[in-house]
Coordinates of C-alpha atoms in Angstrom, one line a residue:
Chain A
M19 CA -25.9 -52.0 3.8
I20 CA -27.2 -55.5 3.2
L21 CA -29.1 -54.2 0.2
F22 CA -25.9 -52.6 -1.2
T23 CA -23.9 -55.7 -0.5
S24 CA -26.5 -57.9 -2.4
I25 CA -26.6 -55.5 -5.3
D26 CA -22.9 -55.4 -5.4
W27 CA -22.7 -59.2 -5.4
L28 CA -25.4 -59.5 -8.1
L29 CA -23.7 -56.9 -10.3
R30 CA -20.3 -58.6 -10.1
K31 CA -21.9 -62.0 -10.9
L32 CA -23.8 -60.6 -13.9
A33 CA -20.8 -58.8 -15.2
Y34 CA -18.7 -62.0 -14.9
V35 CA -21.3 -64.2 -16.5
G36 CA -21.6 -61.7 -19.4
F37 CA -17.8 -61.7 -19.6
I38 CA -17.6 -65.5 -19.8
A39 CA -20.2 -65.5 -22.5
A40 CA -18.2 -62.9 -24.4
S41 CA -15.1 -65.0 -24.1
L42 CA -16.8 -68.1 -25.4
L43 CA -18.3 -66.1 -28.3
L44 CA -14.8 -65.2 -29.3
L45 CA -14.0 -68.8 -29.9
V46 CA -17.3 -69.2 -31.9
V47 CA -16.3 -66.2 -34.1
A48 CA -12.8 -67.7 -34.7
L49 CA -14.2 -71.1 -35.7
M50 CA -16.9 -69.6 -37.9
G51 CA -14.4 -67.3 -39.7
T52 CA -12.1 -70.3 -40.3
A53 CA -14.9 -72.4 -41.6
D54 CA -15.9 -69.6 -44.0
V55 CA -12.3 -69.0 -45.3
I56 CA -11.9 -72.8 -45.9
S57 CA -15.3 -73.1 -47.5
T58 CA -14.7 -70.1 -49.7
N59 CA -11.3 -71.1 -50.9
L60 CA -11.7 -74.9 -51.2
F61 CA -15.3 -75.3 -52.2
F62 CA -15.9 -71.8 -53.7
K63 CA -18.9 -71.5 -51.5
P64 CA -18.9 -68.9 -48.7
I65 CA -21.0 -69.7 -45.6
P66 CA -24.2 -67.7 -46.0
G67 CA -24.6 -64.9 -43.4
M68 CA -21.2 -65.6 -41.8
V69 CA -20.0 -62.0 -42.2
E70 CA -23.2 -60.5 -40.8
L71 CA -23.4 -63.0 -37.9
S72 CA -19.7 -62.5 -36.9
G73 CA -20.2 -58.8 -36.9
A74 CA -23.4 -59.0 -34.7
L75 CA -21.6 -61.4 -32.3
L76 CA -18.6 -59.0 -32.1
A77 CA -20.9 -56.2 -30.9
V78 CA -22.2 -58.6 -28.2
I79 CA -18.6 -59.5 -27.3
V80 CA -17.6 -55.9 -27.0
L81 CA -20.6 -54.6 -25.1
L82 CA -20.8 -57.7 -22.7
G83 CA -17.1 -57.4 -22.0
L84 CA -17.1 -53.7 -21.0
A85 CA -18.3 -54.1 -17.4
Q86 CA -15.6 -56.7 -16.6
A87 CA -13.0 -54.6 -18.4
Q88 CA -13.8 -51.8 -16.0
A89 CA -13.9 -54.2 -13.0
Q90 CA -10.4 -55.5 -14.0
G91 CA -9.0 -52.0 -14.6
A92 CA -8.3 -53.0 -18.2
H93 CA -9.5 -49.7 -19.7
I94 CA -6.7 -47.5 -21.2
V95 CA -6.2 -44.7 -18.7
I96 CA -3.6 -41.9 -18.5
D97 CA -2.4 -42.1 -14.9
V98 CA 0.5 -39.7 -15.0
A99 CA -1.4 -37.0 -13.1
T100 CA -3.5 -39.1 -10.8
T101 CA -0.6 -41.1 -9.5
A102 CA 1.1 -37.9 -8.5
M103 CA -1.9 -36.7 -6.5
G104 CA -2.3 -36.9 -2.7
P105 CA -5.0 -39.3 -1.3
R106 CA -7.7 -36.6 -1.0
M107 CA -7.1 -35.2 -4.5
H108 CA -6.9 -38.7 -5.9
K109 CA -10.3 -39.6 -4.4
I110 CA -11.9 -36.4 -5.9
A111 CA -10.4 -37.2 -9.3
M112 CA -11.6 -40.8 -9.1
I113 CA -15.1 -39.8 -8.1
F114 CA -15.1 -37.4 -11.1
A115 CA -13.7 -40.0 -13.5
L116 CA -16.2 -42.7 -12.4
A117 CA -19.1 -40.3 -12.5
V118 CA -18.2 -39.3 -16.1
G119 CA -17.8 -43.0 -17.0
A120 CA -21.1 -43.9 -15.5
A121 CA -22.9 -41.0 -17.2
F122 CA -21.4 -41.8 -20.6
M123 CA -22.1 -45.5 -20.4
A124 CA -25.6 -44.9 -19.2
T125 CA -26.2 -42.6 -22.2
V126 CA -24.8 -45.3 -24.5
A127 CA -27.0 -47.9 -22.8
W128 CA -30.1 -45.8 -23.1
R129 CA -29.5 -45.2 -26.8
T130 CA -28.6 -48.8 -27.5
T131 CA -31.8 -49.9 -25.7
D132 CA -33.7 -47.5 -28.0
L133 CA -31.9 -49.1 -31.0
A134 CA -32.9 -52.6 -29.7
L135 CA -36.6 -51.5 -29.2
S136 CA -36.7 -50.0 -32.6
A137 CA -35.3 -53.2 -34.1
Y138 CA -37.9 -55.2 -32.2
S139 CA -40.7 -52.9 -33.4
Y140 CA -40.2 -53.7 -37.0
N141 CA -38.6 -57.1 -36.7
E142 CA -35.3 -56.0 -38.1
R143 CA -33.3 -58.6 -39.9
A144 CA -29.7 -58.8 -41.1
L145 CA -29.1 -57.9 -44.7
G146 CA -27.7 -60.7 -46.6
A147 CA -28.2 -64.4 -47.4
L148 CA -29.0 -65.3 -43.9
A149 CA -31.6 -62.9 -42.7
F150 CA -31.4 -63.6 -38.9
P151 CA -33.2 -61.3 -36.5
L152 CA -31.0 -58.5 -35.1
T153 CA -33.1 -57.7 -32.0
P154 CA -31.5 -60.3 -29.7
F155 CA -28.0 -59.0 -30.6
K156 CA -29.0 -55.4 -30.0
A157 CA -30.8 -56.3 -26.8
L158 CA -27.7 -58.2 -25.4
G159 CA -25.6 -55.3 -26.5
A160 CA -27.8 -52.9 -24.6
F161 CA -27.7 -55.2 -21.5
G162 CA -23.9 -55.2 -21.7
A163 CA -23.9 -51.4 -21.9
W164 CA -26.2 -51.1 -18.8
L165 CA -24.0 -53.5 -16.9
S166 CA -21.0 -51.4 -17.7
A167 CA -22.8 -48.2 -16.5
A168 CA -23.8 -50.1 -13.3
E169 CA -20.2 -51.2 -12.8
F170 CA -19.0 -47.6 -13.0
L171 CA -21.8 -46.6 -10.6
R172 CA -20.9 -49.5 -8.2
Q173 CA -17.2 -48.4 -8.1
L174 CA -18.3 -44.7 -7.7
V175 CA -20.4 -45.6 -4.6
I176 CA -17.5 -47.6 -3.1
R177 CA -15.1 -44.8 -3.8
I178 CA -17.4 -42.2 -2.1
V179 CA -18.0 -44.3 1.1
T180 CA -14.4 -45.4 1.4
P181 CA -11.9 -43.1 3.2
A182 CA -9.4 -41.3 0.9
S183 CA -6.5 -43.2 2.5
I184 CA -7.7 -46.5 1.0
D185 CA -7.1 -47.0 -2.7
T186 CA -10.1 -48.6 -4.4
S187 CA -8.8 -48.4 -7.9
P188 CA -9.7 -51.5 -9.9
T189 CA -6.7 -53.8 -10.4
S190 CA -6.2 -56.1 -13.3
H191 CA -6.5 -59.8 -12.4
T192 CA -3.9 -60.6 -15.0
A193 CA -0.9 -58.5 -15.6
D194 CA -1.0 -59.5 -19.3
V195 CA -4.3 -57.8 -19.8
S196 CA -3.1 -54.4 -18.8
E197 CA 0.2 -55.0 -20.7
D198 CA -1.7 -56.0 -23.8
T199 CA -4.2 -53.2 -23.6
A200 CA -1.6 -50.5 -22.9
D201 CA 0.4 -51.7 -25.8
V202 CA -2.0 -51.9 -28.7
Chain B
M3 CA -20.2 -18.9 -31.3
F4 CA -16.6 -20.1 -31.6
D5 CA -14.9 -20.6 -34.9
P6 CA -14.1 -24.2 -35.9
L7 CA -10.5 -24.1 -34.9
T8 CA -11.1 -22.6 -31.5
L9 CA -13.9 -25.2 -30.9
G10 CA -11.5 -28.0 -31.9
A11 CA -8.8 -26.6 -29.6
I12 CA -11.3 -26.4 -26.7
A13 CA -12.4 -30.0 -27.4
V14 CA -8.8 -31.3 -27.4
V15 CA -8.1 -29.4 -24.1
A16 CA -11.3 -30.7 -22.5
M17 CA -10.6 -34.3 -23.6
L18 CA -7.0 -34.0 -22.2
I19 CA -8.3 -32.7 -18.9
L20 CA -10.8 -35.6 -18.6
A21 CA -8.2 -38.1 -19.5
L22 CA -5.6 -36.7 -17.1
A23 CA -8.3 -36.8 -14.4
G24 CA -8.4 -40.6 -14.8
V25 CA -11.4 -40.9 -17.2
P26 CA -10.7 -43.8 -19.5
V27 CA -9.3 -42.4 -22.8
G28 CA -12.2 -43.7 -25.0
I29 CA -14.8 -42.4 -22.7
A30 CA -13.1 -39.0 -22.4
M31 CA -13.1 -38.7 -26.2
G32 CA -16.7 -40.0 -26.6
A33 CA -18.0 -37.6 -23.9
V34 CA -16.4 -34.5 -25.3
A35 CA -17.5 -35.5 -28.8
V36 CA -21.1 -35.9 -27.7
V37 CA -21.1 -32.4 -26.1
G38 CA -19.4 -31.0 -29.2
L39 CA -21.9 -32.6 -31.6
W40 CA -24.7 -31.3 -29.4
I41 CA -23.4 -27.8 -29.7
T42 CA -22.5 -27.9 -33.5
G43 CA -25.2 -30.3 -34.9
G44 CA -28.0 -30.0 -32.3
P45 CA -29.3 -32.5 -29.7
S46 CA -31.1 -34.8 -32.2
F47 CA -27.9 -35.1 -34.2
A48 CA -25.8 -35.9 -31.2
L49 CA -28.2 -38.5 -29.9
S50 CA -28.5 -40.0 -33.4
V51 CA -24.7 -40.5 -33.5
L52 CA -24.8 -42.0 -30.0
T53 CA -27.5 -44.3 -31.0
N54 CA -26.0 -45.7 -34.1
L55 CA -22.2 -45.3 -34.0
P56 CA -21.3 -47.5 -31.0
F57 CA -23.3 -50.6 -32.2
A58 CA -22.5 -50.0 -35.9
T59 CA -18.8 -49.9 -35.1
A60 CA -18.8 -52.9 -32.8
S61 CA -20.7 -54.9 -35.3
D62 CA -18.6 -54.1 -38.3
Y63 CA -17.1 -57.3 -39.7
A64 CA -13.9 -55.4 -40.6
F65 CA -13.2 -55.0 -36.9
V66 CA -13.3 -58.7 -36.2
V67 CA -9.6 -58.7 -37.1
I68 CA -8.7 -57.1 -33.8
P69 CA -9.8 -59.7 -31.3
M70 CA -8.7 -62.5 -33.7
F71 CA -5.1 -61.1 -33.8
V72 CA -5.1 -60.6 -30.1
L73 CA -6.4 -64.2 -29.5
M74 CA -3.8 -65.7 -31.9
G75 CA -0.9 -64.0 -30.2
A76 CA -2.2 -65.0 -26.7
I77 CA -2.6 -68.7 -27.6
A78 CA 0.7 -68.8 -29.5
S79 CA 2.7 -67.2 -26.7
S80 CA 1.2 -69.5 -24.0
S81 CA 2.0 -72.6 -26.2
G82 CA 5.8 -72.1 -26.0
I83 CA 6.5 -70.8 -29.4
T84 CA 8.6 -67.9 -28.1
N85 CA 10.9 -70.3 -26.3
E86 CA 11.4 -72.4 -29.5
L87 CA 12.2 -69.3 -31.5
F88 CA 14.7 -68.1 -29.0
R89 CA 16.4 -71.5 -28.7
F90 CA 16.7 -71.8 -32.5
S91 CA 18.0 -68.2 -32.9
N92 CA 20.6 -68.8 -30.2
L93 CA 21.8 -72.1 -31.7
I94 CA 22.5 -70.5 -35.1
L95 CA 24.1 -67.4 -33.7
R96 CA 25.9 -68.6 -30.6
S97 CA 29.4 -68.8 -32.2
T98 CA 29.3 -65.0 -32.7
R99 CA 30.2 -62.6 -30.0
G100 CA 27.0 -61.0 -28.6
A101 CA 24.9 -64.0 -29.8
L102 CA 22.2 -63.6 -27.2
Y103 CA 21.6 -59.9 -28.1
Q104 CA 21.2 -61.1 -31.8
A105 CA 19.1 -64.1 -30.8
T106 CA 16.7 -61.9 -28.8
I107 CA 16.3 -59.5 -31.7
L108 CA 15.9 -62.3 -34.3
S109 CA 13.4 -64.3 -32.2
S110 CA 11.4 -61.2 -31.3
A111 CA 11.1 -60.4 -35.0
G112 CA 10.1 -64.0 -35.6
F113 CA 7.4 -63.9 -32.9
A114 CA 6.3 -60.5 -34.3
A115 CA 4.9 -62.5 -37.3
I116 CA 2.3 -64.1 -35.1
S117 CA 1.9 -61.4 -32.4
G118 CA 0.9 -57.8 -32.8
S119 CA 1.8 -56.5 -29.4
T120 CA 5.1 -54.7 -28.6
L121 CA 4.7 -54.7 -24.8
V122 CA 3.9 -58.4 -24.7
N123 CA 7.0 -59.1 -26.9
A124 CA 9.1 -57.0 -24.6
A125 CA 7.8 -58.6 -21.4
L126 CA 7.9 -62.2 -22.8
F127 CA 11.5 -61.9 -24.0
T128 CA 12.6 -60.3 -20.7
R129 CA 11.4 -63.5 -19.0
I130 CA 12.9 -65.8 -21.6
A131 CA 16.3 -64.1 -22.4
L132 CA 17.3 -61.7 -19.6
N133 CA 18.2 -64.3 -17.0
E134 CA 20.4 -66.2 -19.4
M135 CA 22.1 -63.0 -20.6
L136 CA 22.9 -61.8 -17.1
K137 CA 24.1 -65.3 -16.1
L138 CA 26.5 -65.5 -19.0
G139 CA 27.9 -62.0 -18.3
Y140 CA 26.2 -59.9 -21.0
D141 CA 26.0 -56.2 -20.3
K142 CA 22.9 -55.5 -18.2
A143 CA 22.1 -52.2 -19.8
L144 CA 22.5 -53.3 -23.4
S145 CA 20.6 -56.5 -22.7
A146 CA 17.6 -54.6 -21.3
G147 CA 17.8 -52.1 -24.1
A148 CA 17.9 -54.8 -26.8
I149 CA 14.8 -56.6 -25.3
A150 CA 12.8 -53.3 -25.1
A151 CA 13.7 -52.2 -28.6
A152 CA 13.2 -55.6 -30.2
G153 CA 9.7 -55.6 -28.8
T154 CA 8.7 -52.7 -31.1
I155 CA 9.2 -54.9 -34.2
A156 CA 5.8 -56.5 -33.4
A157 CA 4.1 -53.2 -34.2
L158 CA 5.4 -53.3 -37.8
I159 CA 5.5 -56.9 -38.9
P160 CA 1.9 -58.3 -39.5
P161 CA -0.3 -59.1 -37.7
S162 CA 0.1 -55.6 -36.2
I163 CA -2.9 -54.2 -34.2
S164 CA -1.5 -50.7 -34.5
F165 CA -1.9 -50.9 -38.3
V166 CA -5.4 -52.4 -38.0
I167 CA -6.6 -49.5 -35.8
Y168 CA -4.9 -46.9 -38.1
G169 CA -6.7 -48.4 -41.1
L170 CA -10.1 -48.6 -39.4
L171 CA -9.9 -45.0 -38.2
T172 CA -8.7 -43.5 -41.4
G173 CA -10.4 -45.7 -44.0
E174 CA -7.0 -46.8 -45.5
S175 CA -6.9 -50.5 -46.6
V176 CA -6.0 -52.6 -43.6
A177 CA -4.6 -55.3 -45.8
E178 CA -2.2 -52.9 -47.6
L179 CA -1.1 -51.4 -44.2
L180 CA -0.4 -54.8 -42.8
I181 CA 1.7 -55.7 -45.8
A182 CA 3.4 -52.2 -45.9
G183 CA 4.8 -52.8 -42.4
M184 CA 6.7 -56.0 -43.4
L185 CA 9.8 -54.5 -45.0
P186 CA 10.2 -51.7 -42.4
G187 CA 9.9 -54.4 -39.7
I188 CA 12.6 -56.5 -41.3
L189 CA 14.7 -53.4 -41.9
T190 CA 14.4 -52.5 -38.2
A191 CA 15.4 -56.0 -37.1
V192 CA 18.4 -56.0 -39.5
A193 CA 19.4 -52.5 -38.3
Y194 CA 19.3 -53.5 -34.7
M195 CA 21.4 -56.6 -35.4
V196 CA 24.0 -54.7 -37.4
G197 CA 24.0 -52.0 -34.7
V198 CA 24.6 -54.6 -31.9
Y199 CA 27.3 -56.2 -34.0
I200 CA 29.1 -52.9 -34.3
F201 CA 28.7 -52.1 -30.5
V202 CA 30.1 -55.4 -29.5
R203 CA 33.0 -55.2 -32.0
A204 CA 33.8 -51.7 -30.6
R205 CA 33.5 -52.7 -27.0
P206 CA 34.1 -56.5 -26.6
S207 CA 33.4 -56.2 -22.8
L208 CA 29.7 -55.9 -23.7
A209 CA 29.4 -59.6 -24.3
P210 CA 31.2 -62.8 -23.2
E211 CA 33.4 -65.0 -25.4
P212 CA 31.3 -66.8 -28.0
Q213 CA 30.2 -70.4 -27.5
P214 CA 31.3 -73.3 -29.8
R215 CA 29.3 -73.6 -33.0
A216 CA 26.2 -75.8 -32.7
S217 CA 26.1 -79.0 -34.7
L218 CA 23.9 -79.1 -37.9
R219 CA 21.9 -81.9 -36.3
E220 CA 21.2 -79.8 -33.3
I221 CA 20.2 -76.8 -35.4
G222 CA 18.1 -79.0 -37.7
R223 CA 16.2 -80.5 -34.8
S224 CA 15.5 -77.1 -33.3
A225 CA 14.4 -75.8 -36.8
L226 CA 11.9 -78.6 -37.1
N227 CA 10.1 -77.3 -34.0
L228 CA 9.5 -74.0 -35.7
W229 CA 7.0 -75.4 -38.2
A230 CA 4.1 -74.0 -36.1
T231 CA 5.5 -70.5 -36.3
F232 CA 6.1 -70.6 -40.0
L233 CA 2.7 -72.2 -40.7
L234 CA 0.8 -69.5 -38.7
A235 CA 2.8 -66.7 -40.2
A236 CA 2.3 -68.1 -43.7
V237 CA -1.4 -68.5 -43.3
V238 CA -2.0 -65.0 -41.9
I239 CA 0.5 -63.0 -44.0
G240 CA 0.2 -65.2 -47.1
G241 CA -3.6 -65.2 -46.9
I242 CA -3.7 -61.3 -46.8
Y243 CA -0.9 -60.8 -49.3
L244 CA -2.2 -63.3 -51.9
G245 CA -5.8 -62.1 -51.4
F246 CA -7.2 -65.4 -50.3
T247 CA -9.0 -63.8 -47.5
T248 CA -9.7 -60.5 -45.7
P249 CA -7.7 -59.5 -42.7
S250 CA -10.6 -60.5 -40.5
G251 CA -10.7 -64.0 -42.2
A252 CA -7.0 -64.3 -41.8
G253 CA -7.2 -63.4 -38.1
A254 CA -9.9 -66.0 -37.5
L255 CA -7.9 -68.6 -39.4
G256 CA -4.8 -67.6 -37.4
A257 CA -6.6 -67.8 -34.0
A258 CA -8.2 -71.2 -34.8
G259 CA -4.9 -72.3 -36.3
A260 CA -2.9 -71.3 -33.1
L261 CA -5.5 -73.2 -31.1
A262 CA -5.3 -76.3 -33.2
I263 CA -1.5 -76.3 -33.1
A264 CA -1.4 -75.8 -29.4
L265 CA -3.9 -78.6 -28.8
F266 CA -2.1 -80.9 -31.3
R267 CA 1.2 -80.4 -29.5
R268 CA -0.5 -80.7 -26.1
K269 CA 0.9 -77.3 -25.1
L270 CA -2.5 -75.8 -24.0
T271 CA -4.5 -76.6 -20.9
W272 CA -8.1 -75.8 -20.5
A273 CA -7.1 -73.3 -17.8
S274 CA -4.7 -71.4 -20.1
L275 CA -7.2 -71.5 -23.0
A276 CA -9.9 -70.0 -20.7
E277 CA -7.3 -67.4 -19.5
N278 CA -6.4 -66.5 -23.1
L279 CA -10.1 -66.1 -24.0
R280 CA -10.8 -64.0 -21.0
S281 CA -7.8 -61.7 -21.5
T282 CA -8.7 -61.3 -25.2
A283 CA -12.3 -60.4 -24.3
A284 CA -11.1 -57.7 -21.8
I285 CA -8.6 -56.3 -24.3
T286 CA -11.2 -56.3 -27.0
A287 CA -13.7 -54.3 -24.9
A288 CA -11.0 -51.9 -23.7
L289 CA -9.8 -51.3 -27.3
F290 CA -13.3 -50.9 -28.8
I291 CA -14.3 -48.2 -26.3
V292 CA -11.2 -46.3 -27.5
I293 CA -12.0 -46.9 -31.2
I294 CA -15.7 -45.8 -30.6
G295 CA -14.5 -42.7 -28.8
G296 CA -12.0 -41.9 -31.5
L297 CA -14.6 -42.3 -34.3
M298 CA -17.0 -40.0 -32.4
F299 CA -14.2 -37.5 -32.0
T300 CA -13.5 -37.7 -35.7
R301 CA -17.2 -37.2 -36.5
F302 CA -17.2 -34.1 -34.2
F303 CA -14.2 -32.6 -35.9
L304 CA -15.8 -33.1 -39.3
V305 CA -19.1 -31.6 -38.3
A306 CA -17.5 -28.7 -36.6
G307 CA -15.4 -27.9 -39.6
T308 CA -12.2 -28.2 -37.6
V309 CA -10.5 -30.6 -40.1
T310 CA -11.2 -28.3 -43.1
E311 CA -10.0 -25.2 -41.2
A312 CA -6.9 -26.9 -39.8
T313 CA -6.0 -28.3 -43.3
D314 CA -6.4 -24.8 -44.8
L315 CA -4.4 -23.2 -42.1
M316 CA -1.5 -25.7 -42.5
Q317 CA -1.5 -25.0 -46.3
S318 CA -1.5 -21.3 -45.8
L319 CA 1.4 -21.6 -43.4
D320 CA 3.4 -23.2 -46.2
I321 CA 5.3 -25.5 -43.9
S322 CA 7.4 -28.0 -45.9
P323 CA 6.2 -31.6 -45.7
I324 CA 9.4 -32.8 -44.1
A325 CA 9.4 -30.0 -41.5
F326 CA 5.8 -31.1 -40.7
I327 CA 6.9 -34.7 -40.2
I328 CA 9.8 -33.6 -38.0
L329 CA 7.4 -31.5 -36.0
L330 CA 5.1 -34.5 -35.6
A331 CA 8.1 -36.6 -34.4
V332 CA 8.8 -34.1 -31.7
V333 CA 5.2 -33.9 -30.6
F334 CA 4.9 -37.8 -30.5
T335 CA 8.1 -38.0 -28.5
I336 CA 6.7 -35.6 -26.0
L337 CA 3.3 -37.3 -25.9
G338 CA 5.0 -40.7 -25.5
M339 CA 6.4 -39.5 -22.2
F340 CA 3.0 -39.8 -20.6
M341 CA 0.6 -41.5 -22.9
D342 CA 0.3 -45.1 -24.1
P343 CA 0.8 -45.8 -27.8
M344 CA -2.8 -46.7 -28.6
A345 CA -4.2 -43.5 -26.9
M346 CA -1.6 -41.4 -28.7
Q347 CA -2.6 -42.8 -32.1
V348 CA -6.3 -42.5 -31.6
M349 CA -6.2 -39.1 -30.0
T350 CA -4.1 -37.5 -32.8
L351 CA -5.3 -39.3 -35.9
P352 CA -8.6 -37.3 -36.3
F353 CA -6.7 -34.1 -37.1
V354 CA -3.3 -35.3 -38.1
Y355 CA -4.4 -37.7 -40.9
P356 CA -6.4 -35.2 -43.0
I357 CA -3.6 -32.6 -42.8
V358 CA -1.0 -35.2 -43.8
T359 CA -3.0 -36.5 -46.8
S360 CA -3.8 -32.9 -47.8
M361 CA -0.1 -32.3 -48.0
G362 CA 0.1 -35.0 -50.6
F363 CA 1.5 -37.8 -48.5
D364 CA 0.4 -41.4 -49.1
G365 CA -2.0 -42.5 -46.3
V366 CA -0.4 -46.0 -46.2
W367 CA 3.1 -44.7 -46.0
F368 CA 2.1 -42.3 -43.3
G369 CA 0.6 -45.2 -41.4
V370 CA 4.1 -46.8 -41.3
I371 CA 5.7 -43.5 -40.3
M372 CA 3.1 -43.0 -37.6
V373 CA 3.5 -46.5 -36.1
K374 CA 7.3 -46.0 -36.2
L375 CA 6.9 -42.6 -34.4
V376 CA 4.7 -44.2 -31.8
E377 CA 7.1 -47.0 -31.3
L378 CA 10.0 -44.5 -31.0
A379 CA 8.0 -42.8 -28.3
V380 CA 7.5 -46.0 -26.3
L381 CA 11.3 -46.4 -26.2
S382 CA 12.0 -42.8 -25.1
P383 CA 13.0 -42.2 -21.5
P384 CA 11.9 -41.2 -18.9
V385 CA 8.5 -43.1 -19.2
G386 CA 8.6 -45.0 -22.5
M387 CA 6.1 -47.9 -21.9
N388 CA 8.4 -50.6 -23.3
L389 CA 11.1 -49.7 -20.8
F390 CA 8.6 -50.3 -18.0
A391 CA 7.5 -53.6 -19.5
V392 CA 11.1 -54.8 -19.3
I393 CA 11.6 -53.3 -15.7
G394 CA 8.3 -55.0 -14.6
A395 CA 9.2 -58.4 -16.1
A396 CA 12.8 -58.2 -14.9
E397 CA 11.7 -58.4 -11.2
G398 CA 14.4 -56.3 -9.8
R399 CA 17.3 -57.6 -11.9
V400 CA 17.4 -54.4 -14.0
K401 CA 17.0 -50.8 -12.7
L402 CA 15.7 -47.8 -14.5
P403 CA 19.2 -46.1 -14.9
D404 CA 20.4 -49.3 -16.6
I405 CA 17.7 -49.4 -19.2
Y406 CA 17.9 -45.6 -19.8
R407 CA 21.6 -46.2 -20.6
G408 CA 20.9 -49.3 -22.7
I409 CA 18.1 -47.9 -24.8
V410 CA 20.1 -44.9 -26.2
P411 CA 21.9 -46.8 -28.9
F412 CA 18.6 -48.3 -30.1
I413 CA 16.9 -44.9 -30.2
I414 CA 19.7 -43.7 -32.5
I415 CA 19.2 -46.8 -34.7
E416 CA 15.4 -46.1 -34.7
I417 CA 16.0 -42.5 -35.8
I418 CA 18.2 -43.7 -38.7
V419 CA 15.6 -46.3 -39.7
L420 CA 12.8 -43.6 -39.5
A421 CA 14.9 -41.3 -41.7
L422 CA 15.3 -44.1 -44.2
L423 CA 11.6 -44.7 -44.3
I424 CA 10.9 -41.0 -44.8
A425 CA 13.5 -40.7 -47.5
F426 CA 12.6 -43.8 -49.3
P427 CA 8.8 -44.3 -49.2
Q428 CA 9.2 -47.3 -51.5
I429 CA 10.5 -49.4 -48.6
S430 CA 6.9 -49.2 -47.2
L431 CA 5.0 -49.0 -50.5
W432 CA 6.7 -51.5 -52.7
L433 CA 5.1 -54.7 -51.2
P434 CA 1.5 -53.3 -51.1
G435 CA 2.0 -52.4 -54.7
Q436 CA 2.6 -56.0 -55.6
M437 CA -0.5 -57.3 -53.8
M438 CA -3.0 -59.4 -55.7

């Protein structure tokens, strides 16, 4: 039990740190994009590698944000059937949904790790004026995907050991997140 | 082995079963697509798609536009822009009967030029306008209906995230789609305002007596506060329309601009900036898993031959294009009863778009029609998402039967606007045709 509690704590912390990093990177991408637009239009000189770097950072933002999105219940889910279920059926459905989520994200993580290892093996670099190495971005992406798989697994274990009468569905920390997500 | 159409139908049913069981929509599509690709293209092909597609999609610069638009809207709304728009709209309209209905529609359309989220618009304006409407004796049902309906304008007027996702999933130009939504968005706002004017004229009890006209000085002072809204809208829409930058560049400029404006006006605390960044990161991750799943699903349909077969079948059935669009409208209305707009769009595009373009429809025009259909669905009782956004934000001041009653006139207006957009494609296609 202590081991599970420690793993649970560690996973939550890692997911949160990854999420904060993703949030800060958003600001970096916005500022870089702005600098590039201004430089291109005012000085007729695009910032070298900005497009490639923004893209690589976006992948890190997306993949590092996945675990926390699951933790906050921000993923888009159709709940019309599950909300109508009784506690027992709801528990079975949640176990099934979380198991599918964990399996899918673990497969994505496995393949992205393979992608990162392959990038490392031949020192893959971005195509373009600024040939920065791509391995760190792919490795961070793979780490984010593994965190997401672990978050699904963590919720799955909690759902299995918790009685059906107690709802363990992740709830959004901010109402706006689910509102926004559902909308777009 | 199954034929491509049966295989496609099995995949759709499997995906729906997973989604209804509570699997996140993007993962449901991705998981079914992987199994489908495994069966049709072999294990190595399925694994190769799984290796390359997620990272390649998430690292595509064209997709940077999504988090940037979300971030711009989040910062702009937390810096008080919505209140200023509403105050200004109310000042210029308050001497007419039903002014607050009109002000809600006008300011929601104004805010749509810096926000791409219909639910956020509906929830924000419920908090800003509903209380005042009820206090002054406006009809509860029509007030709630006007707020819910006006929220949908955000999906049409750029920056619209619905158009960005449509463009990225279909390969249509995102810039053209964003610009194509402008006139339909304005048309919708005008139609709502004319409709409300007619309702209030026909039944004066829907609104209290008008207030005295505001002084020019008061209006002028309020208008000056709107510089931030106009600046942001001009930078984003102007940048795309005039070709100064790509949609992603315009989004970055808009997000940084919103931040600079909020800081300059001392309307943003560190805590709210952090909250905006966090909510944008969560939304981005949640949206991208749907986009990745949608693209994998599209890939599966192409490899399985489902798209070709479905297109051939539709052509052999000889259904008239208009009948097909009407059929789609019915399907979307039904889907909208239990699905959110984003899921609806991503789940149906892989097979609807190729059929529509094979029938000779313009892809950009269909993007406008599709967004309009999706927005009509989110207004449709019993479970239209915008109705619940208003109910949630109203905190008990409006009940479901009220909003069901209040939304009906706006649904009728929506159908009229939709018919106009179908009958006159130039409403959508004229502006993109003028782009530089």
